[in-house]
Short mmCIF file of C-alpha atoms and ligand atoms in Angstrom, two decimals:
data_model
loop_
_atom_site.label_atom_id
_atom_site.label_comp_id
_atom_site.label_asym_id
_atom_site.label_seq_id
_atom_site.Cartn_x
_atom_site.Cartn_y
_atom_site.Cartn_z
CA UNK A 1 40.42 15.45 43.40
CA UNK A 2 41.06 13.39 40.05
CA UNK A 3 41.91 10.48 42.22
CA UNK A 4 38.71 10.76 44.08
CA UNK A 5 36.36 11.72 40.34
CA UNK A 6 37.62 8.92 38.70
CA UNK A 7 35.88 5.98 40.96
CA UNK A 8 32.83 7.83 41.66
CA UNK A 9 32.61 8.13 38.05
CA UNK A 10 33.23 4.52 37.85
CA UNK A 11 30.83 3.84 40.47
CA UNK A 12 28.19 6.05 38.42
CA UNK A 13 28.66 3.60 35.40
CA UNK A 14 28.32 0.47 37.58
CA UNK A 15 24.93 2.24 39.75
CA UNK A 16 23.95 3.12 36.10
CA UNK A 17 24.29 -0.84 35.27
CA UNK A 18 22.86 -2.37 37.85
CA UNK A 19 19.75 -0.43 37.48
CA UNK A 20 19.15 -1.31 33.82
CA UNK A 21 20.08 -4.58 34.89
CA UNK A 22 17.13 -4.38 37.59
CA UNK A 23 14.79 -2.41 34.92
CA UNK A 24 15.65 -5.73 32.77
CA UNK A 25 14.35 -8.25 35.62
CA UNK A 26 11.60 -6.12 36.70
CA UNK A 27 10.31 -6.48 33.15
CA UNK A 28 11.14 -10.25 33.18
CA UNK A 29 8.93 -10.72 36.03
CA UNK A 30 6.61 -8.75 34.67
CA UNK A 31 6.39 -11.43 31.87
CA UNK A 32 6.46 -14.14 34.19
CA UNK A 33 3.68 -12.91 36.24
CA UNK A 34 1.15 -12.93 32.94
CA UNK A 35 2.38 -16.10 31.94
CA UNK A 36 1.42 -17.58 36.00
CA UNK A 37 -1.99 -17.24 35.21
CA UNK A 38 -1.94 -20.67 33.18
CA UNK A 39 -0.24 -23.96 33.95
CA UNK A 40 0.04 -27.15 32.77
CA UNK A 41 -2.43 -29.95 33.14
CA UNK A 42 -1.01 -32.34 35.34
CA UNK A 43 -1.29 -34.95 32.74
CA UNK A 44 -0.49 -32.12 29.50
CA UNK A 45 0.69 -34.15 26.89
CA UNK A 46 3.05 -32.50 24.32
CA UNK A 47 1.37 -30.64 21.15
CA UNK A 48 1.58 -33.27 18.15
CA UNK A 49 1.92 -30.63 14.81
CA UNK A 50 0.44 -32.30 11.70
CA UNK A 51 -0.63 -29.55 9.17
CA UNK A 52 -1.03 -27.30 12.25
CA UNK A 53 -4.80 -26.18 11.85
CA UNK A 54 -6.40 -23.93 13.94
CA UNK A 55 -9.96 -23.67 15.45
CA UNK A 56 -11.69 -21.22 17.65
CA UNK A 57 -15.03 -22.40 18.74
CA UNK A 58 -17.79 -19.96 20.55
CA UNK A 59 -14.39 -18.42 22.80
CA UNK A 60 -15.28 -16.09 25.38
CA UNK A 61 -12.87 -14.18 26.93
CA UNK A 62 -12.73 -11.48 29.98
CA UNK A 63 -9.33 -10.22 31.83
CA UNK A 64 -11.89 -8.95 34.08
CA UNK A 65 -15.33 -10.50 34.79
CA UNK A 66 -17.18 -7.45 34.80
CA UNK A 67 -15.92 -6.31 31.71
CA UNK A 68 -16.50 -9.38 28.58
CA UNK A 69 -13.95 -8.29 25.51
CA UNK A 70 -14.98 -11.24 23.42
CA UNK A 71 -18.52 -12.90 23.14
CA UNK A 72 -18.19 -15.64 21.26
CA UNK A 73 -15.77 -16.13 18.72
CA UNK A 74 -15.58 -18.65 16.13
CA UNK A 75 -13.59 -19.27 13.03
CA UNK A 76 -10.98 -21.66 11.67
CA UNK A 77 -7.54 -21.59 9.76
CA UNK A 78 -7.35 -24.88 7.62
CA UNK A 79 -2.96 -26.05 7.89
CA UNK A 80 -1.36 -23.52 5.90
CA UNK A 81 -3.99 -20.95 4.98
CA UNK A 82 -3.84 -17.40 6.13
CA UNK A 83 -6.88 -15.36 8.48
CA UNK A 84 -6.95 -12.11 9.08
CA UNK A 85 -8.63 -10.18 11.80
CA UNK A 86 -9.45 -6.40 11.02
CA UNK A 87 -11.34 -4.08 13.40
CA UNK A 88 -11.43 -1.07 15.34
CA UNK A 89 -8.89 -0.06 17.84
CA UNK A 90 -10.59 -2.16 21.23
CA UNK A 91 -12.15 -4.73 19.45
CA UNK A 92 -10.12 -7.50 20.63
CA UNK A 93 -7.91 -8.45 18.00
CA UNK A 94 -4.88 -8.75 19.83
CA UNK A 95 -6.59 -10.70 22.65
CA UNK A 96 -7.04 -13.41 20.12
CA UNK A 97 -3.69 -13.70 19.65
CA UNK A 98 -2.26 -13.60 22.92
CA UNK A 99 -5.58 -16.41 23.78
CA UNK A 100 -3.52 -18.50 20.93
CA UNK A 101 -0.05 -18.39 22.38
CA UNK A 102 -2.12 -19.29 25.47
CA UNK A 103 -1.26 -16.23 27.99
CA UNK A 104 -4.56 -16.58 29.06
CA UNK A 105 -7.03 -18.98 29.52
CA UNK A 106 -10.66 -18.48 28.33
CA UNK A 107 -13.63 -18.65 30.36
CA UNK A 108 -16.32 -21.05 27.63
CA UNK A 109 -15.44 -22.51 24.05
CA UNK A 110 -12.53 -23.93 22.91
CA UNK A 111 -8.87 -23.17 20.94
CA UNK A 112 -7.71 -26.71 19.03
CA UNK A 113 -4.46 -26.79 17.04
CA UNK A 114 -4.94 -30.21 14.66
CA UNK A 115 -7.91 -31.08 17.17
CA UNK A 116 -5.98 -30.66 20.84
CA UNK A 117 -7.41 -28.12 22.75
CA UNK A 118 -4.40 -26.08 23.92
CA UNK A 119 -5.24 -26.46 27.42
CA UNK A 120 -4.33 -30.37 27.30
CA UNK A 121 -0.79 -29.78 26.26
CA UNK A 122 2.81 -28.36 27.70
CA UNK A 123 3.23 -24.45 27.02
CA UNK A 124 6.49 -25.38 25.60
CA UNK A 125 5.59 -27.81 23.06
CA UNK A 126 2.12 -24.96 22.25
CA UNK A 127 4.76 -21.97 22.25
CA UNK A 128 7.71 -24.01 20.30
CA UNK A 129 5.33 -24.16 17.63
CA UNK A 130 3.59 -21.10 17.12
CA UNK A 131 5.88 -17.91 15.97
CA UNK A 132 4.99 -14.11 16.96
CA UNK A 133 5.99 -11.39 15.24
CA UNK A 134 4.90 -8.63 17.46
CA UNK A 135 3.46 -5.32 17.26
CA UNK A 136 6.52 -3.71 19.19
CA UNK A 137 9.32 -6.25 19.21
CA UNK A 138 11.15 -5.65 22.64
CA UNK A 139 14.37 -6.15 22.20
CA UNK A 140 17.10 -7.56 24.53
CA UNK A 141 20.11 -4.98 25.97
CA UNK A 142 22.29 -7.44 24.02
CA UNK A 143 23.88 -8.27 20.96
CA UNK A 144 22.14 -8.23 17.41
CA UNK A 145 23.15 -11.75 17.60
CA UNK A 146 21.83 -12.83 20.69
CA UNK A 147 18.63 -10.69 19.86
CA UNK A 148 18.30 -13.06 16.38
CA UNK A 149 19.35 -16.46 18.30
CA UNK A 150 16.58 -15.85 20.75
CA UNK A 151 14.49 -16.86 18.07
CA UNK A 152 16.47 -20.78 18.70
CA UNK A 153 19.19 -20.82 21.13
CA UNK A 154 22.01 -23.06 19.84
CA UNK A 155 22.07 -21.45 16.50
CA UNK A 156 25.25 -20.58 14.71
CA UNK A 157 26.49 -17.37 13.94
CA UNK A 158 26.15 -18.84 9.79
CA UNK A 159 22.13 -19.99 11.00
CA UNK A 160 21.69 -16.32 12.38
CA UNK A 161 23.10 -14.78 9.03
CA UNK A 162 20.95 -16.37 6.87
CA UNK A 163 18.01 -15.77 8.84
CA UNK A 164 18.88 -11.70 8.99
CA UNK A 165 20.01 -11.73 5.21
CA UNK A 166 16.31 -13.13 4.54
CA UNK A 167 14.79 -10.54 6.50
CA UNK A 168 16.97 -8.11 4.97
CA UNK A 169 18.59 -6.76 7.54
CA UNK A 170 22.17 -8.31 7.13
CA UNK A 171 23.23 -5.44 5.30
CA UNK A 172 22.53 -2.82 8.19
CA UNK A 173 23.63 -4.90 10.60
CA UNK A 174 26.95 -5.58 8.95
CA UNK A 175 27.37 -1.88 7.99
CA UNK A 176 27.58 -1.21 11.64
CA UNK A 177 31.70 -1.34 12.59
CA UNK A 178 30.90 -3.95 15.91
CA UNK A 179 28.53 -5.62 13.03
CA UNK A 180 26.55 -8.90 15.12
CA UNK A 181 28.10 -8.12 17.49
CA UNK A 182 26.78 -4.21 18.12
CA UNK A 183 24.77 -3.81 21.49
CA UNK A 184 21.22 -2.70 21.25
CA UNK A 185 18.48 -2.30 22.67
CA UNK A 186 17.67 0.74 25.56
CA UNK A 187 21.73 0.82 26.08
CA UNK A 188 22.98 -0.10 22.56
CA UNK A 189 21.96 1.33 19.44
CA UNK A 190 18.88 2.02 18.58
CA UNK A 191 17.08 0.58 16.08
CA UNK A 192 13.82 2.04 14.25
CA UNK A 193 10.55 0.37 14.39
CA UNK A 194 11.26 -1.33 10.95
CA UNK A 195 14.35 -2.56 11.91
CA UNK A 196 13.33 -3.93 15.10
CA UNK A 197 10.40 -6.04 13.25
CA UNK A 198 13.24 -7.33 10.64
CA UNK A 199 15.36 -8.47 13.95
CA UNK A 200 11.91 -9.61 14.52
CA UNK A 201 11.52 -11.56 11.87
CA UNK A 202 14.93 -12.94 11.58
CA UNK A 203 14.23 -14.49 14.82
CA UNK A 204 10.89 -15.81 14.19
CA UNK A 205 12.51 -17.30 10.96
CA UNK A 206 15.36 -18.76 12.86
CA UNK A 207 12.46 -20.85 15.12
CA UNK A 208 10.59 -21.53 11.86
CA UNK A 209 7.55 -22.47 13.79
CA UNK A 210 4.62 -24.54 11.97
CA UNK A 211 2.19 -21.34 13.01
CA UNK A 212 2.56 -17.81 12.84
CA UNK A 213 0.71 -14.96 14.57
CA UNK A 214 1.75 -11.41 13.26
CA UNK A 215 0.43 -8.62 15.05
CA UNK A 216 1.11 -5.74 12.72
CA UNK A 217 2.73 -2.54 13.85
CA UNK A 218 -0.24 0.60 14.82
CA UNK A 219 2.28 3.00 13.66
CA UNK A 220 2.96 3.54 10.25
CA UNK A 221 5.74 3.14 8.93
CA UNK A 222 6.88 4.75 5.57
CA UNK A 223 5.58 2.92 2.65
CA UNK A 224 8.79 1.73 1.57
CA UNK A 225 9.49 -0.12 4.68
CA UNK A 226 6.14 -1.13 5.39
CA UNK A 227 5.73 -2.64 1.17
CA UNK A 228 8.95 -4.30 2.18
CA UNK A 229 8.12 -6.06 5.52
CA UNK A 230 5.20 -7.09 4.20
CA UNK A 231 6.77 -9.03 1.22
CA UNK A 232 9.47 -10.82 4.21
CA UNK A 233 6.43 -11.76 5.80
CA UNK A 234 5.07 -13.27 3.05
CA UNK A 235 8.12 -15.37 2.17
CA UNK A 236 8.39 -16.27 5.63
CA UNK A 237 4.23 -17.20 5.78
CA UNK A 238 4.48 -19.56 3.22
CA UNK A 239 3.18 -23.14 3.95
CA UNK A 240 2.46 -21.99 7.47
CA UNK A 241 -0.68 -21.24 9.41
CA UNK A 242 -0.95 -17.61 9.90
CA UNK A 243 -3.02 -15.00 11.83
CA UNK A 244 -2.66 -11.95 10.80
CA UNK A 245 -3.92 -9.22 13.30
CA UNK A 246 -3.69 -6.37 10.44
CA UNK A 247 -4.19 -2.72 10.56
CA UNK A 248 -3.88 -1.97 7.14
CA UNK A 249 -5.74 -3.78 4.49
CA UNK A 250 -3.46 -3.95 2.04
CA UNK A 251 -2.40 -6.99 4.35
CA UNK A 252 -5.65 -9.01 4.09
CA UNK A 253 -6.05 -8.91 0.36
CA UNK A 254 -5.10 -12.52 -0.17
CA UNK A 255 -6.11 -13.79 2.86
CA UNK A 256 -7.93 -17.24 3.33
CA UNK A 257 -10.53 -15.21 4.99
CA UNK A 258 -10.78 -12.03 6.57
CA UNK A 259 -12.87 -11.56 10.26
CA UNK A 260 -14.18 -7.99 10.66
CA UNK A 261 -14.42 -7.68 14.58
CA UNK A 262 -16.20 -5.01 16.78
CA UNK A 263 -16.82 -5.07 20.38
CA UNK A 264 -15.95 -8.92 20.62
CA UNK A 265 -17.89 -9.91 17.98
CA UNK A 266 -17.55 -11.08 14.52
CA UNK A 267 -19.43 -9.04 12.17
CA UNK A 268 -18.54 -9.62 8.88
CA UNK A 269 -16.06 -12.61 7.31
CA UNK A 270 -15.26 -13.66 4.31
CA UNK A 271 -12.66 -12.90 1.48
CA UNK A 272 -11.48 -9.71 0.31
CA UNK A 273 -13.98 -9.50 -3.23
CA UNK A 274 -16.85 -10.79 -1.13
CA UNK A 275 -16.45 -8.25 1.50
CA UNK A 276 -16.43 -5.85 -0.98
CA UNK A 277 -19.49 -6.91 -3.03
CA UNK A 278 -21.31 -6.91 0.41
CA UNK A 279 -20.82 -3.21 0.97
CA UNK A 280 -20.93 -2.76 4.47
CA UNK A 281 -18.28 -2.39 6.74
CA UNK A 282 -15.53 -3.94 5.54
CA UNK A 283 -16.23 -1.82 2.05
CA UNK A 284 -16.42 1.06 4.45
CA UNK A 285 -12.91 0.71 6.23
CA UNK A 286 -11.66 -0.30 2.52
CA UNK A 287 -12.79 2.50 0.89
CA UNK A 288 -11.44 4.94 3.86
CA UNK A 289 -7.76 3.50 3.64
CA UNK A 290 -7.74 3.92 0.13
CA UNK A 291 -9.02 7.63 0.29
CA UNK A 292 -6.00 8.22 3.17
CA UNK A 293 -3.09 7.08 1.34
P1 ATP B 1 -5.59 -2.30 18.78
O1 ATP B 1 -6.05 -2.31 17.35
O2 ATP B 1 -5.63 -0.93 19.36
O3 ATP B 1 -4.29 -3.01 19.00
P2 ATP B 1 -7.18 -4.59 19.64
O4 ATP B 1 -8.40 -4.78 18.81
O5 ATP B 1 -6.02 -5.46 19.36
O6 ATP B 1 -6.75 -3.07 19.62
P3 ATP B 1 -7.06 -5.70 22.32
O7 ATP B 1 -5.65 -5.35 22.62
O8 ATP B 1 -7.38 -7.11 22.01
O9 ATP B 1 -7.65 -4.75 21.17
O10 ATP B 1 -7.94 -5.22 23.54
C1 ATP B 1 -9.33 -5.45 23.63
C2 ATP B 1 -9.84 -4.82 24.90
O11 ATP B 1 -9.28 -5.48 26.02
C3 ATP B 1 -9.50 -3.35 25.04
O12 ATP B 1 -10.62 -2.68 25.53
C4 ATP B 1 -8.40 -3.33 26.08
O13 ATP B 1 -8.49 -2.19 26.88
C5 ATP B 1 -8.68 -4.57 26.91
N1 ATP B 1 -7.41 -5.15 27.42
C6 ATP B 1 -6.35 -5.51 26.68
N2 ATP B 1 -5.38 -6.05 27.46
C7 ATP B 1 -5.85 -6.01 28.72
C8 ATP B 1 -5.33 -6.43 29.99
N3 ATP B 1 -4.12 -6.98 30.11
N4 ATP B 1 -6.10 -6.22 31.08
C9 ATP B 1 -7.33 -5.66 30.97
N5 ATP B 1 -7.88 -5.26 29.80
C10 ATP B 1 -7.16 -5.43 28.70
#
């Protein structure tokens, strides 16, 4: 009987592989089929990064015609600066960036980066520049290593430390007995939502990419944490064009300028003390974060 257990419990860990490995593809494709709705201009040059501005003008955007998410959207973020888009759940701050990394194409207006619209050059060259720290950072059913090195394959084990040691999560990681090497991911360890933006970030730091979009995490995480990763991203924001997509607006304080969107639209804009002084919705949202925490 023992004889006969012990390969159908092998077999078990193998069926048990191979469908992870599938889930893994399946998810893969998944990626591959959003990313088949744009392609390259036959004559897309490659995306020349000066100061690495970036300019929405009057973008429209639908992922289905019947149903317009954005009407219009305009706004700029001179090389370096940092915009931030606040809003309702729905409004279409997210769309923005994933119109940015160019997932999508839009239907009327135009996204430049230093004056090329991003439909005249190579994905790789737009994506190679541009940096995303997401709101739920998927991570790979590999090694903490691997999952950092993503960020720019090539990069050695020293490059990978440094980048996690300035996200601060070398000390975690190395706490663990496999250390860099520890699986994680669905079959590995788990890691909590903090953690998995500072593998995140490590990565994205690692790429060092001229622009950066961070999509900030919907779920809260404790205050600690969140006062924490919000510091990393500032050291890692420096001298780069950001977009912050920002839930909290404890984010947007110092920001260049802040967009207040609803329904598509751009309401309100301006900086933090001026949307304040104006008392309307920003002042609203303001003064209703404040009273929660
Ligand atoms: P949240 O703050 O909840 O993250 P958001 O402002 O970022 O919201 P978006 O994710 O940009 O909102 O979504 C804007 C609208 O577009 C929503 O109504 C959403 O249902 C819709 N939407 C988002 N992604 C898709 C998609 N892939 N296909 C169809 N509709 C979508």
């Amino acid at each position: 009987m023992i004889q006969l257990y012990i390969p159908l419990n092998f077999l078990g860990v193998i069926y048990r592989e191979i469908k992870q490995s599938l889930t893994d593809i399946e998810k893969m494709f998944r990626l591959l089929d959003r990313e088949r709705e744009v392609a390259d201009a036959p004559d897309a040059a490659e995306l020349a990064v000066r100061g690495g501005s970036v300019v929405f003008e009057d973008v429209r955007f639908a992922y289905d015609p019947v149903r317009p998410i954005l009407h219009g959207v305009s706004f700029e973020i001179p090389a370096g600066k940092k915009v931030a888009v606040v809003g309702p759940s729905g409004s279409g701050k997210s769309t923005l960036a994933r119109l940015l990394y160019r997932f999508y194409d839009i239907d009327a207006g135009a996204i430049r980066i230093d004056g090329q619209d991003i439909r005249t050059v190579t994905q790789s060259s737009l994506r190679k520049a541009i940096g995303i720290v997401p709101q739920d950072t998927v991570l790979f059913n590999d090694t903490v290593a691997y999952n950092i090195a993503y960020g720019r394959p090539g990069a050695s084990q020293a490059e990978v430390e440094a980048a996690a040691r300035a996200a601060h999560i070398h000390a975690f990681i190395a706490a663990t007995p496999l250390g860099y090497d520890t699986m994680v991911g669905e079959r590995g360890l788990k890691l909590s939502g903090g953690e998995k933006q500072r593998v995140a970030i490590a990565r994205t730091l690692l790429k060092n990419p001229p622009l950066l979009i961070f999509d900030e995490a919907t779920s809260a995480l404790d205050s600690t944490n969140e006062r924490a990763i919000q510091a990393e991203l500032e050291s890692v924001g420096r001298e780069k064009t950001v977009l912050v997509i920002a839930h909290r607006l404890s984010t947007v304080v110092d920001a260049h300028e802040i967009l207040v969107l609803e329904q598509g639209r751009i309401i309100e804009r301006g900086r933090h003390d001026e949307l304040l002084a104006r008392n309307g919705r920003y002042a609203e949202m303001w003064r209703l974060q404040q009273s929660g925490e």
